């Protein structure tokens, strides 16, 4: 067990009750300061993997270690993880800031770093406006600010660029790069190679629950495994 490694996954396997093998013997690690993209077409097993590392569902086999500690429901190390699963419900008539304050109070999780999180998320004066006036990109960044409220050492985001246009994706990259530059580590999922190329330093390519390729984005972008994205029924 290596307490300095943000994430180490080995032999991870998950079969759903209907017999479907969603994650199949998956192993990879993510180092401090990396922005790692979990890339794969719909159904590749990305969300299942992220839910296991958040401690929300149990693997059938294998192990997930966060900073050296095995993940299980209620594990203390989960307090070092901040996460965002798509579609958090914000209260539309409240400001972005009030939404986050309310959320943090309800979560009852120690010190809030509201100002820092809002700054990294780059929401500016918009935080004082009601959420109903927000664009999709601003909502996504508010959701990410929410996941960052505890300044978690490991930030896990499921499809944070979903529904964003290219300028918004570029803003999202800046948010994640700023966060990683503070010595933090980020993991996102995406089904688009171009997004991962724009946003991440590392990539793990998944297809049908299995690892196809993993490494620095610059190496993987030209790797034939990444082509599964273009032809999902390979
Ligand atoms: P997406 O982008 O569509 O979410 P993904 O890569 O995140 O894709 P998962 O959501 O992990 O993929 O799903 C992997 C496969 O497992 C899919 O084929 C999905 O239909 C199946 N699956 C997900 N949840 C369950 C469940 N509770 N029971 C049975 N099968 C499931």
CSV table of C-alpha atoms and ligand atoms in Angstrom, one decimal:
chain,number,residue,atom,x,y,z
A,1,UNK,CA,0.0,0.0,0.0
A,2,UNK,CA,1.4,3.3,-1.1
A,3,UNK,CA,-0.1,6.3,0.9
A,4,UNK,CA,1.1,8.7,-1.7
A,5,UNK,CA,-0.7,7.2,-4.7
A,6,UNK,CA,-4.1,8.8,-5.1
A,7,UNK,CA,-5.7,5.8,-6.8
A,8,UNK,CA,-4.7,2.2,-7.4
A,9,UNK,CA,-7.1,-0.2,-9.0
A,10,UNK,CA,-6.2,-3.9,-9.4
A,11,UNK,CA,-8.2,-6.7,-10.9
A,12,UNK,CA,-11.5,-4.8,-10.5
A,13,UNK,CA,-14.5,-6.8,-11.6
A,14,UNK,CA,-18.2,-6.1,-11.4
A,15,UNK,CA,-21.1,-8.2,-12.6
A,16,UNK,CA,-24.6,-6.9,-12.2
A,17,UNK,CA,-27.4,-9.1,-10.8
A,18,UNK,CA,-28.7,-9.7,-14.3
A,19,UNK,CA,-25.4,-11.4,-15.1
A,20,UNK,CA,-24.0,-8.5,-17.1
A,21,UNK,CA,-20.2,-8.1,-16.8
A,22,UNK,CA,-19.8,-4.3,-16.6
A,23,UNK,CA,-16.2,-4.2,-15.4
A,24,UNK,CA,-13.8,-7.0,-16.2
A,25,UNK,CA,-10.4,-7.3,-14.5
A,26,UNK,CA,-9.6,-3.6,-14.6
A,27,UNK,CA,-6.2,-2.4,-13.3
A,28,UNK,CA,-4.6,1.1,-13.5
A,29,UNK,CA,-3.2,3.7,-11.2
A,30,UNK,CA,-3.3,7.5,-11.1
A,31,UNK,CA,-0.5,9.6,-9.8
A,32,UNK,CA,-0.6,12.9,-7.9
A,33,UNK,CA,-1.1,16.0,-10.1
A,34,UNK,CA,-2.6,14.1,-13.0
A,35,UNK,CA,-5.9,14.8,-14.7
A,36,UNK,CA,-6.9,11.3,-15.8
A,37,UNK,CA,-9.6,10.7,-18.3
A,38,UNK,CA,-11.6,7.4,-18.2
A,39,UNK,CA,-12.5,7.1,-21.9
A,40,UNK,CA,-14.9,4.7,-23.6
A,41,UNK,CA,-18.1,4.5,-25.5
A,42,UNK,CA,-21.5,4.3,-23.7
A,43,UNK,CA,-21.7,1.1,-21.7
A,44,UNK,CA,-17.9,0.7,-21.4
A,45,UNK,CA,-18.2,0.6,-17.7
A,46,UNK,CA,-16.9,4.0,-16.8
A,47,UNK,CA,-19.8,5.0,-14.4
A,48,UNK,CA,-19.7,1.6,-12.8
A,49,UNK,CA,-16.0,2.0,-12.1
A,50,UNK,CA,-16.5,5.5,-10.7
A,51,UNK,CA,-19.3,4.4,-8.5
A,52,UNK,CA,-17.1,1.6,-7.1
A,53,UNK,CA,-14.3,4.0,-6.3
A,54,UNK,CA,-16.8,6.3,-4.6
A,55,UNK,CA,-17.7,3.3,-2.4
A,56,UNK,CA,-21.3,3.4,-3.7
A,57,UNK,CA,-21.3,-0.2,-5.0
A,58,UNK,CA,-19.2,-3.2,-4.2
A,59,UNK,CA,-16.8,-4.9,-6.6
A,60,UNK,CA,-17.1,-8.6,-7.0
A,61,UNK,CA,-13.4,-9.0,-7.2
A,62,UNK,CA,-10.3,-6.8,-7.1
A,63,UNK,CA,-9.4,-3.9,-5.0
A,64,UNK,CA,-9.5,-0.1,-5.1
A,65,UNK,CA,-7.0,1.8,-2.9
A,66,UNK,CA,-7.2,5.6,-2.4
A,67,UNK,CA,-3.9,6.9,-0.8
A,68,UNK,CA,-3.1,3.3,0.1
A,69,UNK,CA,-6.4,2.6,1.9
A,70,UNK,CA,-8.9,0.0,0.6
A,71,UNK,CA,-12.2,1.6,-0.4
A,72,UNK,CA,-15.3,0.2,1.4
A,73,UNK,CA,-18.5,2.0,2.3
A,74,UNK,CA,-17.8,4.5,5.1
A,75,UNK,CA,-14.0,4.1,4.8
A,76,UNK,CA,-12.3,7.2,6.4
A,77,UNK,CA,-10.3,7.8,3.2
A,78,UNK,CA,-13.4,8.6,1.3
A,79,UNK,CA,-13.3,12.0,3.1
A,80,UNK,CA,-10.4,12.8,0.8
A,81,UNK,CA,-12.5,12.3,-2.2
A,82,UNK,CA,-14.9,14.8,-3.8
A,83,UNK,CA,-17.3,13.6,-6.4
A,84,UNK,CA,-19.9,14.7,-8.8
A,85,UNK,CA,-22.3,12.3,-10.4
A,86,UNK,CA,-24.2,13.8,-13.2
A,87,UNK,CA,-27.4,15.8,-12.5
A,88,UNK,CA,-27.2,17.2,-9.0
A,89,UNK,CA,-30.4,19.2,-8.4
A,90,UNK,CA,-29.8,22.8,-7.6
A,91,UNK,CA,-32.6,25.0,-6.3
A,92,UNK,CA,-33.2,27.3,-9.3
A,93,UNK,CA,-34.4,30.4,-7.4
A,94,UNK,CA,-31.4,30.4,-5.1
A,95,UNK,CA,-28.0,31.9,-6.1
A,96,UNK,CA,-25.1,29.5,-6.9
A,97,UNK,CA,-23.4,30.5,-3.6
A,98,UNK,CA,-26.6,29.9,-1.5
A,99,UNK,CA,-27.0,26.5,-3.2
A,100,UNK,CA,-23.5,25.5,-2.2
A,101,UNK,CA,-23.8,26.8,1.3
A,102,UNK,CA,-27.1,24.9,1.8
A,103,UNK,CA,-25.5,21.7,0.3
A,104,UNK,CA,-22.5,21.9,2.6
A,105,UNK,CA,-24.6,22.5,5.7
A,106,UNK,CA,-26.8,19.5,4.9
A,107,UNK,CA,-23.7,17.4,4.2
A,108,UNK,CA,-22.2,18.4,7.6
A,109,UNK,CA,-18.7,17.7,6.5
A,110,UNK,CA,-16.3,20.0,8.3
A,111,UNK,CA,-14.6,23.1,6.9
A,112,UNK,CA,-15.9,24.5,3.7
A,113,UNK,CA,-13.6,26.2,1.2
A,114,UNK,CA,-16.4,28.0,-0.5
A,115,UNK,CA,-14.3,31.0,-1.8
A,116,UNK,CA,-11.5,28.8,-3.0
A,117,UNK,CA,-13.8,26.4,-4.8
A,118,UNK,CA,-15.8,29.3,-6.5
A,119,UNK,CA,-12.5,30.9,-7.6
A,120,UNK,CA,-11.1,27.7,-9.1
A,121,UNK,CA,-14.5,27.0,-10.8
A,122,UNK,CA,-14.3,30.5,-12.3
A,123,UNK,CA,-17.9,31.5,-11.7
A,124,UNK,CA,-17.1,35.1,-10.9
A,125,UNK,CA,-20.0,37.4,-10.1
A,126,UNK,CA,-22.5,34.8,-11.4
A,127,UNK,CA,-22.4,33.1,-8.0
A,128,UNK,CA,-24.8,35.8,-6.7
A,129,UNK,CA,-27.3,35.2,-9.5
A,130,UNK,CA,-30.1,32.7,-9.3
A,131,UNK,CA,-29.2,29.3,-10.7
A,132,UNK,CA,-32.1,29.5,-13.1
A,133,UNK,CA,-30.2,32.1,-15.1
A,134,UNK,CA,-27.2,29.9,-15.6
A,135,UNK,CA,-26.0,28.3,-18.8
A,136,UNK,CA,-25.3,24.6,-19.0
A,137,UNK,CA,-21.6,25.4,-18.7
A,138,UNK,CA,-22.1,27.5,-15.6
A,139,UNK,CA,-24.3,24.8,-14.0
A,140,UNK,CA,-21.5,22.2,-14.6
A,141,UNK,CA,-18.9,24.4,-13.1
A,142,UNK,CA,-21.2,25.0,-10.1
A,143,UNK,CA,-21.5,21.3,-9.7
A,144,UNK,CA,-17.8,21.0,-9.8
A,145,UNK,CA,-17.3,23.8,-7.3
A,146,UNK,CA,-19.7,21.7,-5.1
A,147,UNK,CA,-17.5,18.6,-5.4
A,148,UNK,CA,-14.5,20.8,-4.6
A,149,UNK,CA,-15.9,22.4,-1.4
A,150,UNK,CA,-13.8,20.3,0.9
A,151,UNK,CA,-10.7,20.8,-1.4
A,152,UNK,CA,-10.5,17.0,-1.8
A,153,UNK,CA,-7.2,15.4,-2.7
A,154,UNK,CA,-8.9,13.3,-5.3
A,155,UNK,CA,-11.7,14.9,-7.4
A,156,UNK,CA,-13.9,12.4,-9.4
A,157,UNK,CA,-16.2,13.7,-12.0
A,158,UNK,CA,-18.6,11.7,-14.2
A,159,UNK,CA,-18.9,13.3,-17.6
A,160,UNK,CA,-18.2,16.9,-16.5
A,161,UNK,CA,-18.1,18.1,-20.1
A,162,UNK,CA,-21.4,16.5,-21.1
A,163,UNK,CA,-23.5,19.0,-23.1
A,164,UNK,CA,-20.8,21.6,-23.2
A,165,UNK,CA,-19.6,23.4,-26.4
A,166,UNK,CA,-15.9,23.7,-27.3
A,167,UNK,CA,-15.3,27.1,-25.5
A,168,UNK,CA,-17.0,25.7,-22.4
A,169,UNK,CA,-14.9,22.5,-22.6
A,170,UNK,CA,-11.8,24.7,-22.7
A,171,UNK,CA,-13.0,26.5,-19.6
A,172,UNK,CA,-13.5,23.2,-17.9
A,173,UNK,CA,-10.0,22.1,-18.8
A,174,UNK,CA,-8.7,25.3,-17.2
A,175,UNK,CA,-10.7,24.6,-14.1
A,176,UNK,CA,-9.3,21.0,-13.8
A,177,UNK,CA,-5.7,22.0,-14.6
A,178,UNK,CA,-5.9,24.8,-12.0
A,179,UNK,CA,-7.1,22.3,-9.5
A,180,UNK,CA,-4.4,19.7,-10.3
A,181,UNK,CA,-1.7,22.4,-10.1
A,182,UNK,CA,-2.5,22.7,-6.4
A,183,UNK,CA,-1.1,19.2,-5.9
A,184,UNK,CA,-4.5,17.6,-6.3
A,185,UNK,CA,-5.6,14.7,-8.6
A,186,UNK,CA,-8.5,14.6,-10.9
A,187,UNK,CA,-10.4,11.7,-12.6
A,188,UNK,CA,-13.1,12.3,-15.2
A,189,UNK,CA,-15.1,10.1,-17.5
A,190,UNK,CA,-15.9,10.9,-21.1
A,191,UNK,CA,-17.0,9.1,-24.2
A,192,UNK,CA,-15.2,11.6,-26.5
A,193,UNK,CA,-11.5,11.3,-27.4
A,194,UNK,CA,-11.3,15.0,-28.4
A,195,UNK,CA,-12.5,16.1,-25.0
A,196,UNK,CA,-10.1,13.9,-23.2
A,197,UNK,CA,-7.3,15.1,-25.4
A,198,UNK,CA,-8.2,18.7,-24.6
A,199,UNK,CA,-8.8,18.2,-20.9
A,200,UNK,CA,-6.6,15.4,-19.5
A,201,UNK,CA,-2.9,14.6,-19.0
A,202,UNK,CA,-3.5,10.9,-18.9
A,203,UNK,CA,-6.1,8.5,-20.3
A,204,UNK,CA,-7.4,5.1,-19.5
A,205,UNK,CA,-9.3,3.7,-22.5
A,206,UNK,CA,-12.1,1.2,-21.6
A,207,UNK,CA,-14.2,-0.9,-23.9
A,208,UNK,CA,-16.8,-3.6,-22.8
A,209,UNK,CA,-15.5,-3.3,-19.2
A,210,UNK,CA,-11.9,-4.0,-20.1
A,211,UNK,CA,-8.9,-1.8,-20.3
A,212,UNK,CA,-7.8,-1.2,-23.8
A,213,UNK,CA,-4.9,1.2,-23.3
A,214,UNK,CA,-3.5,3.6,-20.7
A,215,UNK,CA,-0.9,6.3,-20.5
A,216,UNK,CA,-0.1,9.9,-21.3
A,217,UNK,CA,-2.7,11.5,-23.6
A,218,UNK,CA,0.0,12.3,-26.2
A,219,UNK,CA,0.8,8.6,-26.5
A,220,UNK,CA,-2.7,7.2,-26.4
A,221,UNK,CA,-4.3,9.6,-28.9
A,222,UNK,CA,-2.4,7.8,-31.7
A,223,UNK,CA,-2.9,4.3,-30.2
A,224,UNK,CA,-5.2,2.0,-32.2
A,225,UNK,CA,-7.1,1.1,-29.0
A,226,UNK,CA,-8.5,4.6,-28.9
A,227,UNK,CA,-10.1,3.9,-32.2
A,228,UNK,CA,-12.8,1.9,-30.4
A,229,UNK,CA,-14.3,5.2,-29.7
A,230,UNK,CA,-14.9,5.8,-33.3
A,231,UNK,CA,-16.1,2.3,-34.0
A,232,UNK,CA,-17.9,1.2,-30.8
A,233,UNK,CA,-18.9,-2.3,-32.0
A,234,UNK,CA,-15.3,-3.5,-32.7
B,1,LIG,P1,-22.5,5.6,-20.0
B,1,LIG,O1,-21.7,6.7,-20.6
B,1,LIG,O2,-23.6,5.1,-20.9
B,1,LIG,O3,-22.9,5.8,-18.6
B,1,LIG,P2,-20.5,3.9,-19.0
B,1,LIG,O4,-19.2,3.5,-19.7
B,1,LIG,O5,-20.5,4.8,-17.9
B,1,LIG,O6,-21.5,4.3,-20.1
B,1,LIG,P3,-21.8,2.0,-17.2
B,1,LIG,O7,-22.9,3.1,-16.9
B,1,LIG,O8,-20.8,1.7,-16.2
B,1,LIG,O9,-21.1,2.5,-18.6
B,1,LIG,O10,-22.6,0.7,-17.7
B,1,LIG,C1,-21.9,-0.4,-18.2
B,1,LIG,C2,-22.9,-1.4,-18.6
B,1,LIG,O11,-23.6,-1.9,-17.5
B,1,LIG,C3,-24.0,-0.9,-19.5
B,1,LIG,O12,-24.3,-1.8,-20.6
B,1,LIG,C4,-25.2,-0.8,-18.6
B,1,LIG,O13,-26.4,-1.1,-19.3
B,1,LIG,C5,-25.0,-1.9,-17.6
B,1,LIG,N1,-25.6,-1.6,-16.3
B,1,LIG,C6,-25.4,-0.4,-15.6
B,1,LIG,N2,-26.1,-0.5,-14.4
B,1,LIG,C7,-26.7,-1.7,-14.4
B,1,LIG,C8,-27.5,-2.4,-13.4
B,1,LIG,N3,-27.8,-1.8,-12.2
B,1,LIG,N4,-27.9,-3.6,-13.7
B,1,LIG,C9,-27.6,-4.2,-14.9
B,1,LIG,N5,-26.8,-3.6,-15.8
B,1,LIG,C10,-26.4,-2.4,-15.6
